[in-house]
Short mmCIF file of C-alpha atoms in Angstrom, two decimals:
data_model
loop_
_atom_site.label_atom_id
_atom_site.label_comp_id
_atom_site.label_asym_id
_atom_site.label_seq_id
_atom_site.Cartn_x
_atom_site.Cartn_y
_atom_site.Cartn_z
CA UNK E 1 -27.10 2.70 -7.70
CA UNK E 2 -28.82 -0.72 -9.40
CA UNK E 3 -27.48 -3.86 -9.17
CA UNK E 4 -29.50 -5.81 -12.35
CA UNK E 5 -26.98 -5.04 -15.03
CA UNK E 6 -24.09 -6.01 -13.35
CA UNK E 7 -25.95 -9.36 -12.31
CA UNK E 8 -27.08 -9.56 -16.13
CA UNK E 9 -23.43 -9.07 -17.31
CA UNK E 10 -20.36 -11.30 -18.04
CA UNK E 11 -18.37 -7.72 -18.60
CA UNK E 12 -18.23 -5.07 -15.99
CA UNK E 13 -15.88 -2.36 -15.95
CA UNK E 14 -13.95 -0.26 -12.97
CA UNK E 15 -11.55 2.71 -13.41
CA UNK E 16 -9.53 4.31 -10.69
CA UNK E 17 -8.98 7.76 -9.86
CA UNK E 18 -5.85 8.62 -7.35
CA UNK E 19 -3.55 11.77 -7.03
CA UNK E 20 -0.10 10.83 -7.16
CA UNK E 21 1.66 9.59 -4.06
CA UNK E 22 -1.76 7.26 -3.74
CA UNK E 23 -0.49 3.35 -3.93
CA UNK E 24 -3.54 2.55 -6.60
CA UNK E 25 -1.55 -0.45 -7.27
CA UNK E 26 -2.52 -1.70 -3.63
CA UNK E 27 -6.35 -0.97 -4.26
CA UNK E 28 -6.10 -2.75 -8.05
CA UNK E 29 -4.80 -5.37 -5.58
CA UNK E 30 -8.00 -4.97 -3.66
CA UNK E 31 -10.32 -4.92 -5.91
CA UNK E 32 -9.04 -8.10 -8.01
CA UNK E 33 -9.39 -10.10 -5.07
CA UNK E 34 -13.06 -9.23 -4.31
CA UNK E 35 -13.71 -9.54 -7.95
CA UNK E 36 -12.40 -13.09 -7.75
CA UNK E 37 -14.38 -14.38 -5.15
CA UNK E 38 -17.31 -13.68 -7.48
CA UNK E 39 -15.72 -15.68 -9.93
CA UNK E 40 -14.47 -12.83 -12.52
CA UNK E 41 -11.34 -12.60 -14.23
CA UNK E 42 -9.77 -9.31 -13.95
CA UNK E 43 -7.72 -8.03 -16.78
CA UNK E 44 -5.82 -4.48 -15.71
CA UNK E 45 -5.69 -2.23 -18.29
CA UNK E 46 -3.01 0.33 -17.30
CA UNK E 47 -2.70 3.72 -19.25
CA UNK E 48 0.87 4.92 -18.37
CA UNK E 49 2.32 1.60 -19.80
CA UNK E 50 -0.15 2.75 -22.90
CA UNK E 51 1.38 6.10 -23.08
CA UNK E 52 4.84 4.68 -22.50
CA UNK E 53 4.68 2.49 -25.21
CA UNK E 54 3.25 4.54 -27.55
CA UNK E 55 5.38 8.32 -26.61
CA UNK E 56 8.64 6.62 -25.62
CA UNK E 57 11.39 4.37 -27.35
CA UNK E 58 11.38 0.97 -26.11
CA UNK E 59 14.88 1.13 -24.05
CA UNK E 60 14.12 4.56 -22.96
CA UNK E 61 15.83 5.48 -19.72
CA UNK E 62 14.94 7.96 -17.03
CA UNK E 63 17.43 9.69 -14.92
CA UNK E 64 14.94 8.94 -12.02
CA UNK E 65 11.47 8.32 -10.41
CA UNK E 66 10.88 12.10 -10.76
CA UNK E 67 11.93 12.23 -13.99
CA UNK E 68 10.14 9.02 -15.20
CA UNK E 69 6.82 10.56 -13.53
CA UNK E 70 7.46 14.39 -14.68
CA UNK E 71 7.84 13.05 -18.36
CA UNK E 72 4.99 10.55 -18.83
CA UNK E 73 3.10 13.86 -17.12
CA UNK E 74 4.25 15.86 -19.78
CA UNK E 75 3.41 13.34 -22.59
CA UNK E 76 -0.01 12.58 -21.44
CA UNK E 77 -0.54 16.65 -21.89
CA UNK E 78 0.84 16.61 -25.13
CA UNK E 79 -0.94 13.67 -26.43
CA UNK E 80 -3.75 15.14 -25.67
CA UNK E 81 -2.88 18.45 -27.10
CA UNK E 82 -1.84 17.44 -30.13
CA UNK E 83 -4.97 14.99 -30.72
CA UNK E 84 -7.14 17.69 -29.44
CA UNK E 85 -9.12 15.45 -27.93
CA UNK E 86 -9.27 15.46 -23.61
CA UNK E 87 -10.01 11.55 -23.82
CA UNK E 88 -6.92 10.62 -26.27
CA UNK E 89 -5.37 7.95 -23.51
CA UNK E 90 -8.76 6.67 -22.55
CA UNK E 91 -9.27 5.88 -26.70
CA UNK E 92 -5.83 3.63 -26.52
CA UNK E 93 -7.26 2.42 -23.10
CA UNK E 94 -10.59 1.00 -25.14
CA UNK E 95 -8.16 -0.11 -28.03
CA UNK E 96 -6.49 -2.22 -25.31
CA UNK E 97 -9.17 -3.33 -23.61
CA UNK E 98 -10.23 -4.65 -27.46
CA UNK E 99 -7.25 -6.62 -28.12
CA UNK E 100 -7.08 -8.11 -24.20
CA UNK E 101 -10.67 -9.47 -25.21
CA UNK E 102 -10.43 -10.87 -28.61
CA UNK E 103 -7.24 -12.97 -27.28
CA UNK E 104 -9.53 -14.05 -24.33
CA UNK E 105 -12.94 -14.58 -26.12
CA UNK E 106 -12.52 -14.24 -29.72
CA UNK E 107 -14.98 -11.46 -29.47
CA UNK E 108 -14.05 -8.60 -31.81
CA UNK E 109 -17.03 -5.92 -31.06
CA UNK E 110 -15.39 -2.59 -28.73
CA UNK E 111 -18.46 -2.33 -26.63
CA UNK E 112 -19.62 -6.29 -25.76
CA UNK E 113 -22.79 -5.18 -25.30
CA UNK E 114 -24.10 -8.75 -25.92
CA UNK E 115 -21.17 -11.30 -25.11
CA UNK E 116 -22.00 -14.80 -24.72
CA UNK E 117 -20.11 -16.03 -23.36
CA UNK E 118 -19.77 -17.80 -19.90
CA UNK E 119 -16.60 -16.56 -17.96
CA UNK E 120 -16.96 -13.56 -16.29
CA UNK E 121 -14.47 -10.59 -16.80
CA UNK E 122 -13.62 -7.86 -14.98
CA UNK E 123 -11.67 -4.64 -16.83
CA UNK E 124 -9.55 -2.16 -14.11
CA UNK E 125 -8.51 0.86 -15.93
CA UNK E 126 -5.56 1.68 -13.97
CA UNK E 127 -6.17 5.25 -13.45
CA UNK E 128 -7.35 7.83 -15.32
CA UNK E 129 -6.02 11.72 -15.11
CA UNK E 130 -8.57 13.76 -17.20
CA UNK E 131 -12.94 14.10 -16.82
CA UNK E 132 -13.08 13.32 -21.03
CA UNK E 133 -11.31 10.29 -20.11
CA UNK E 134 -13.68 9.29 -17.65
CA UNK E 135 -16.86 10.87 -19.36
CA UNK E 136 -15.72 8.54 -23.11
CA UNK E 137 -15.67 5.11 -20.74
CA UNK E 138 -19.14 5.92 -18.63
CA UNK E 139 -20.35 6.84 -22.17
CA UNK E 140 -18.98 3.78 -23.69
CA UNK E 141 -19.91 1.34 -21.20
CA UNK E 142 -22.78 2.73 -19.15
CA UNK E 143 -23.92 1.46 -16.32
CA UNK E 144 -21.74 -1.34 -16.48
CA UNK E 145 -18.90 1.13 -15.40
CA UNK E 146 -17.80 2.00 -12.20
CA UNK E 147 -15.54 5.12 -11.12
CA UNK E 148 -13.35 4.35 -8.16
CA UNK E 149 -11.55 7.67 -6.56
CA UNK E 150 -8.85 6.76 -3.61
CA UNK E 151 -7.91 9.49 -1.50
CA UNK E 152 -5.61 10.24 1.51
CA UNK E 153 -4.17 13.20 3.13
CA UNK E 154 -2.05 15.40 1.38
CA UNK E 155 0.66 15.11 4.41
CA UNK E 156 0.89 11.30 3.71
CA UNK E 157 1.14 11.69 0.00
CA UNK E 158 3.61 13.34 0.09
CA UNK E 159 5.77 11.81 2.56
CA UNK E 160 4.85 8.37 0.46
CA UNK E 161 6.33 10.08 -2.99
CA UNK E 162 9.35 11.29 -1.34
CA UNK E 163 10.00 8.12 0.15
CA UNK E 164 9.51 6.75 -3.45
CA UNK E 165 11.65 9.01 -5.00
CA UNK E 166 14.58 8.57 -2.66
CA UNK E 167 14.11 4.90 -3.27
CA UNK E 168 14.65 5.56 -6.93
CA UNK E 169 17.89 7.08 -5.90
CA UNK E 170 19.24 4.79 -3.37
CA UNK E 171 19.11 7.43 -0.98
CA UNK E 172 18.12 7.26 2.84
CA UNK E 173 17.01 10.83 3.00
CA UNK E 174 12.97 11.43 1.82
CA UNK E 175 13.59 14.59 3.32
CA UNK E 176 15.54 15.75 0.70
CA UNK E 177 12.56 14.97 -2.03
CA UNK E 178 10.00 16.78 -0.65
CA UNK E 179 10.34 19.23 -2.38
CA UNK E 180 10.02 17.41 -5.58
CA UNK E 181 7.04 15.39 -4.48
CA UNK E 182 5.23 18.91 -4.01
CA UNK E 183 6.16 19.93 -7.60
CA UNK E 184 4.59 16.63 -8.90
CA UNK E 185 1.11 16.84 -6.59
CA UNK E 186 0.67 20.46 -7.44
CA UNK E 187 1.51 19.14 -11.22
CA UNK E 188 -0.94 16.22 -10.87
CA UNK E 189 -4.16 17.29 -9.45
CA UNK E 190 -4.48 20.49 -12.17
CA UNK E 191 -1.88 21.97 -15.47
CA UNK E 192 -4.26 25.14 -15.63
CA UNK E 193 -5.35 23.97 -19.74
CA UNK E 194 -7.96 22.07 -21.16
CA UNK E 195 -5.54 19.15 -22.10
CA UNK E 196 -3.52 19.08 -18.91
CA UNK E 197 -3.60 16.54 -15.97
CA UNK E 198 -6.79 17.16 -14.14
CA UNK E 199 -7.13 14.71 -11.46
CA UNK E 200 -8.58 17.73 -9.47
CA UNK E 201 -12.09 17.62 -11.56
CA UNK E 202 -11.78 13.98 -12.15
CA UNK E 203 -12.09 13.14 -8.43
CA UNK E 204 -15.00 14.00 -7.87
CA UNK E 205 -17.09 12.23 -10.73
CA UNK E 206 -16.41 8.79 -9.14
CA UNK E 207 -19.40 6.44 -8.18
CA UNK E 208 -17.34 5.38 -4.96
CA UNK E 209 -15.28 7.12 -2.88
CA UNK E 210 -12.46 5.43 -0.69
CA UNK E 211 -9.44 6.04 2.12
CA UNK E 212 -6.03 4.70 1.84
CA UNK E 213 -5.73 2.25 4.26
CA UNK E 214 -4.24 -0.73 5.17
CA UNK E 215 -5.01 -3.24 2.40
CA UNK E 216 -7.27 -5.53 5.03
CA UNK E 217 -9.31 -2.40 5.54
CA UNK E 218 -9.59 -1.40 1.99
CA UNK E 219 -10.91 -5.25 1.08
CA UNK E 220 -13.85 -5.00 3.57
CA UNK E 221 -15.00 -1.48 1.79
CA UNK E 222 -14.45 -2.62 -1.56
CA UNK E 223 -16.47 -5.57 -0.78
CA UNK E 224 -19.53 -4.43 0.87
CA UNK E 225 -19.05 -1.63 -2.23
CA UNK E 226 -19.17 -4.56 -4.88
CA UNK E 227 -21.68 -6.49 -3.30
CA UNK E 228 -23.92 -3.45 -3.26
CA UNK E 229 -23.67 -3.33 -6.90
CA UNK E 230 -24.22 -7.19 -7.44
CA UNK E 231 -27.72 -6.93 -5.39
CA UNK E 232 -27.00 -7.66 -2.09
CA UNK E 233 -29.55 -6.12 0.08
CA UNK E 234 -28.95 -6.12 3.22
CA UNK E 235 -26.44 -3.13 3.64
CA UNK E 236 -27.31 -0.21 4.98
CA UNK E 237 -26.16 2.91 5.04
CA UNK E 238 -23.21 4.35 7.58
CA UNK E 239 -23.21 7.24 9.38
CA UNK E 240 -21.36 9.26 7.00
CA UNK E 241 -23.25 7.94 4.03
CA UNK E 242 -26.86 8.40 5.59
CA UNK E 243 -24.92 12.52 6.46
CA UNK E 244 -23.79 12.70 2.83
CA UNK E 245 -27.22 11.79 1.81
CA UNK E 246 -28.96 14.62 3.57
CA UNK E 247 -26.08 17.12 2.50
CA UNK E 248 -26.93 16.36 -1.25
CA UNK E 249 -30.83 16.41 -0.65
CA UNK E 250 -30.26 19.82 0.72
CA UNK E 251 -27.96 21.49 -1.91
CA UNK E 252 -30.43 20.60 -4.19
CA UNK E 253 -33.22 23.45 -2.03
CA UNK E 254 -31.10 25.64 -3.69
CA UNK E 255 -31.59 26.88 -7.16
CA UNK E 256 -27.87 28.74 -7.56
CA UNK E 257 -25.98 26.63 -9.30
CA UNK E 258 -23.25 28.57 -9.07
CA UNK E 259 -22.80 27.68 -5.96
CA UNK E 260 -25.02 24.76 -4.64
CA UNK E 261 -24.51 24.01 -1.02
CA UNK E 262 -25.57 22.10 1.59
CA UNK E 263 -24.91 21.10 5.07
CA UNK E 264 -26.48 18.64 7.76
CA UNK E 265 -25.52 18.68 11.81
CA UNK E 266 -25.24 15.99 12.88
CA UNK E 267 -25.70 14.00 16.56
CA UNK E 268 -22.02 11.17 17.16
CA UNK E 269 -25.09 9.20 16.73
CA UNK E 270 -26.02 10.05 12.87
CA UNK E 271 -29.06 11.56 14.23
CA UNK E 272 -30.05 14.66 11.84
CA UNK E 273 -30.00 17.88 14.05
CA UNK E 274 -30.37 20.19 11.90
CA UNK E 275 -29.82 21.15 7.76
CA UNK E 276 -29.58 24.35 5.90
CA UNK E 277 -28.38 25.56 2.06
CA UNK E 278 -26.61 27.82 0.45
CA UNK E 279 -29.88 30.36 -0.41
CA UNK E 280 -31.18 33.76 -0.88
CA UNK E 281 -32.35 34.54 2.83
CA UNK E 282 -35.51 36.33 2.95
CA UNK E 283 -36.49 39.90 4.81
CA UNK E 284 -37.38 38.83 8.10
CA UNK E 285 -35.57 35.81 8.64
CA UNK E 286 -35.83 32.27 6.91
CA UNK E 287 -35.18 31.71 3.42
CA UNK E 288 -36.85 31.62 0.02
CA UNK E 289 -39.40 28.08 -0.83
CA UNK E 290 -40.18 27.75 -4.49
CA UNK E 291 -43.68 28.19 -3.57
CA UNK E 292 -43.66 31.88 -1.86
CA UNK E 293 -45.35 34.41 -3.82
CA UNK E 294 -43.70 37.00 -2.52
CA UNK E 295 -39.90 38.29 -1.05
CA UNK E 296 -38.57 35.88 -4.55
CA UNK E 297 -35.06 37.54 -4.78
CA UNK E 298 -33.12 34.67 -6.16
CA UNK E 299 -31.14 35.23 -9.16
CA UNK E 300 -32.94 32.98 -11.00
CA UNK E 301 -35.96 35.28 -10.59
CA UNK E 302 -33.89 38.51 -11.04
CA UNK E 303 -32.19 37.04 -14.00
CA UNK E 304 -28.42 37.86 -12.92
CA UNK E 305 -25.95 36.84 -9.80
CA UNK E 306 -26.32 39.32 -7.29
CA UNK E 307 -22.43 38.80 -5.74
CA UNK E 308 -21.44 38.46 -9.88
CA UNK E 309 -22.67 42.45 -10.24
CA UNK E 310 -21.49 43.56 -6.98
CA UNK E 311 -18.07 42.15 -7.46
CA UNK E 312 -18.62 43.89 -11.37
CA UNK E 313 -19.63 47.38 -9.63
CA UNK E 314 -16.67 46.95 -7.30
CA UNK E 315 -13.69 46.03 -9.93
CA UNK E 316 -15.38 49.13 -12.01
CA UNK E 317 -15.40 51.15 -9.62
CA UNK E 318 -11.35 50.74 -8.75
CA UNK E 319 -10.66 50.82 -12.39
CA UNK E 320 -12.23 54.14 -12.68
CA UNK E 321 -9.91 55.51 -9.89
CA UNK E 322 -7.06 53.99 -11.43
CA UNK E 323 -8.14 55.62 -15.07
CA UNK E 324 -8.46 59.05 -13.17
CA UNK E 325 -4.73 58.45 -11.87
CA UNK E 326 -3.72 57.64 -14.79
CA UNK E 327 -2.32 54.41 -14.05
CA UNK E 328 -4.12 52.14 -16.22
CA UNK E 329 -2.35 51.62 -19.72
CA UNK E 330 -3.48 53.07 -22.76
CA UNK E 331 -5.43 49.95 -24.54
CA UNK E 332 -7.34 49.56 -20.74
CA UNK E 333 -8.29 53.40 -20.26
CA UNK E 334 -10.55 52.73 -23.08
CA UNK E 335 -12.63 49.84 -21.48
CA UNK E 336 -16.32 50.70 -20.27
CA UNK E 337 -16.10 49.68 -16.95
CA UNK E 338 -20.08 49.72 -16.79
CA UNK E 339 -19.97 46.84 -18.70
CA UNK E 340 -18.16 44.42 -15.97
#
């Protein structure tokens, strides 16, 4: 992570990533505040007021919280479904973001690659639901954008959406929304199609990672977080950042990328015990270095997945019994099974 552009810069840009039942407006709340006592104006560029605005009637009505969230889920799908295009409410975001800074600067370019001039100005997408939406704005804006992902438990997400949604209904009860609340988490973090809510894959592309806390908490991360990025260098990193650090380093021993692994032990201390990956193991104990000449079994070497064909030889292998029962239909009896 480099500082220079953002010290360069009159323009950076954040977006936030949160499953529902996440208060994002609390961390929006957060980061404004830090941004402000580096002298930026923060302009919030929310995308389900975007989508509102442009699915919905202006008077529209919702019979609820559940149904105001349930629909704007279902029109963000559909919006992107029908534009074919997995970064459709990002594009209005970026129109928005247009509009908010011609009325501040007079600038008209998309990009501002070059502004001149002096205030500072901060732009909070506030949040984004799909990877193409996050993948058009780092695109877009480069280094000068910053992916913020907020996460907390699922137990307290949900008890904070069915408190919400008996709110919505004047009703003392969360209890009796639970069940609700799990039908819109399960509905938020994946919709099993290319255009559905993903916040499941989004997640994990973020630059900074942070717990739901109490908002005095939260303002001390996002801090040290922004002053990171504005050159400060005297922070170090934590335990759990030095731990991640080591994880990553030793995922990357592995050359399956199928399913790249690694793990560190770790002393209470942050002292490195001990580190391992997830790798062909060689006869004889150890595993396989890049640089043996001999005992190279990894797939990359044998030019296929070794659990991919086993699990292949297995499913064929039941399918053949079943054809030999005669339980598999018609169309599937005909299937070469050698071929899975």
């Amino acid at each position: 992570m480099t500082a220079l552009p953002f010290i360069e810069n009159s323009e950076v840009f954040f977006g936030l990533v949160g499953p529902v039942g996440v208060d994002l407006k609390l961390v929006s709340k957060c980061l404004e505040v830090e941004l402000t006592r580096l002298n930026y104006r923060t302009v919030v560029v929310r995308l389900s007021d975007l989508l509102f605005s442009t699915i919905f009637r202006p008077q529209q009505k919702f019979d609820s919280e559940f149904d105001r969230l349930d629909q704007l889920m279902t029109a963000g799908d559909q919006l992107r479904a029908n534009s074919k295009q997995t970064d459709a409410l990002a594009m209005l975001a970026v129109y928005a973001l247009h509009e908010a800074r011609r009325a501040i600067t007079g600038d008209s370019r998309i990009t501002g690659d070059a502004l001149k001039q002096p205030e500072r100005i901060a732009y909070i997408f506030h949040s984004l639901k799909h990877p193409g939406e996050a993948s058009l704005l780092r695109n877009l804006y480069g280094r000068l954008f910053n992916l913020v992902s907020v996460y907390a438990p699922r137990h307290e997400r949900l008890d904070a959406l069915a408190q919400r949604l008996a709110q919505s209904e004047t009703n003392s009860d969360p209890k009796r929304f639970r069940a609700h609340a799990e039908q819109l988490i399960e509905r938020d973090m994946q919709a099993g199609n290319e255009f559905g809510q993903n916040v499941q894959d989004t997640f994990p592309l973020a630059d900074f990672f942070l717990r739901l806390s109490s908002e005095d908490s939260m303002r001390e991360h996002i801090r040290r977080y922004i002053e990171i990025l504005f050159g400060y260098q005297f922070h170090t990193p934590t335990r759990d950042e030095h731990g991640m650090f080591n994880a990553k380093a030793a995922a990357l021993r592995s050359a399956d990328l199928s399913r790249q692994v690694g793990a560190i032990l770790a002393s209470h201390q942050g002292d490195i015990l001990g580190s391992g990956c997830n790798e062909v193991p060689m006869a004889g104990g150890g595993i396989v270095w890049c640089d043996d000449e001999v005992n190279d079994h990894r797939d990359l070497r044998l030019g296929y997945d070794t659990n991919a064909k086993k699990k292949g030889e297995i499913l064929g292998e039941i399918l053949n019994e079943l054809k030999r029962a005669g339980w598999l239909a018609r169309a599937k009896s005909r299937m070469d099974t050698k071929s899975l």
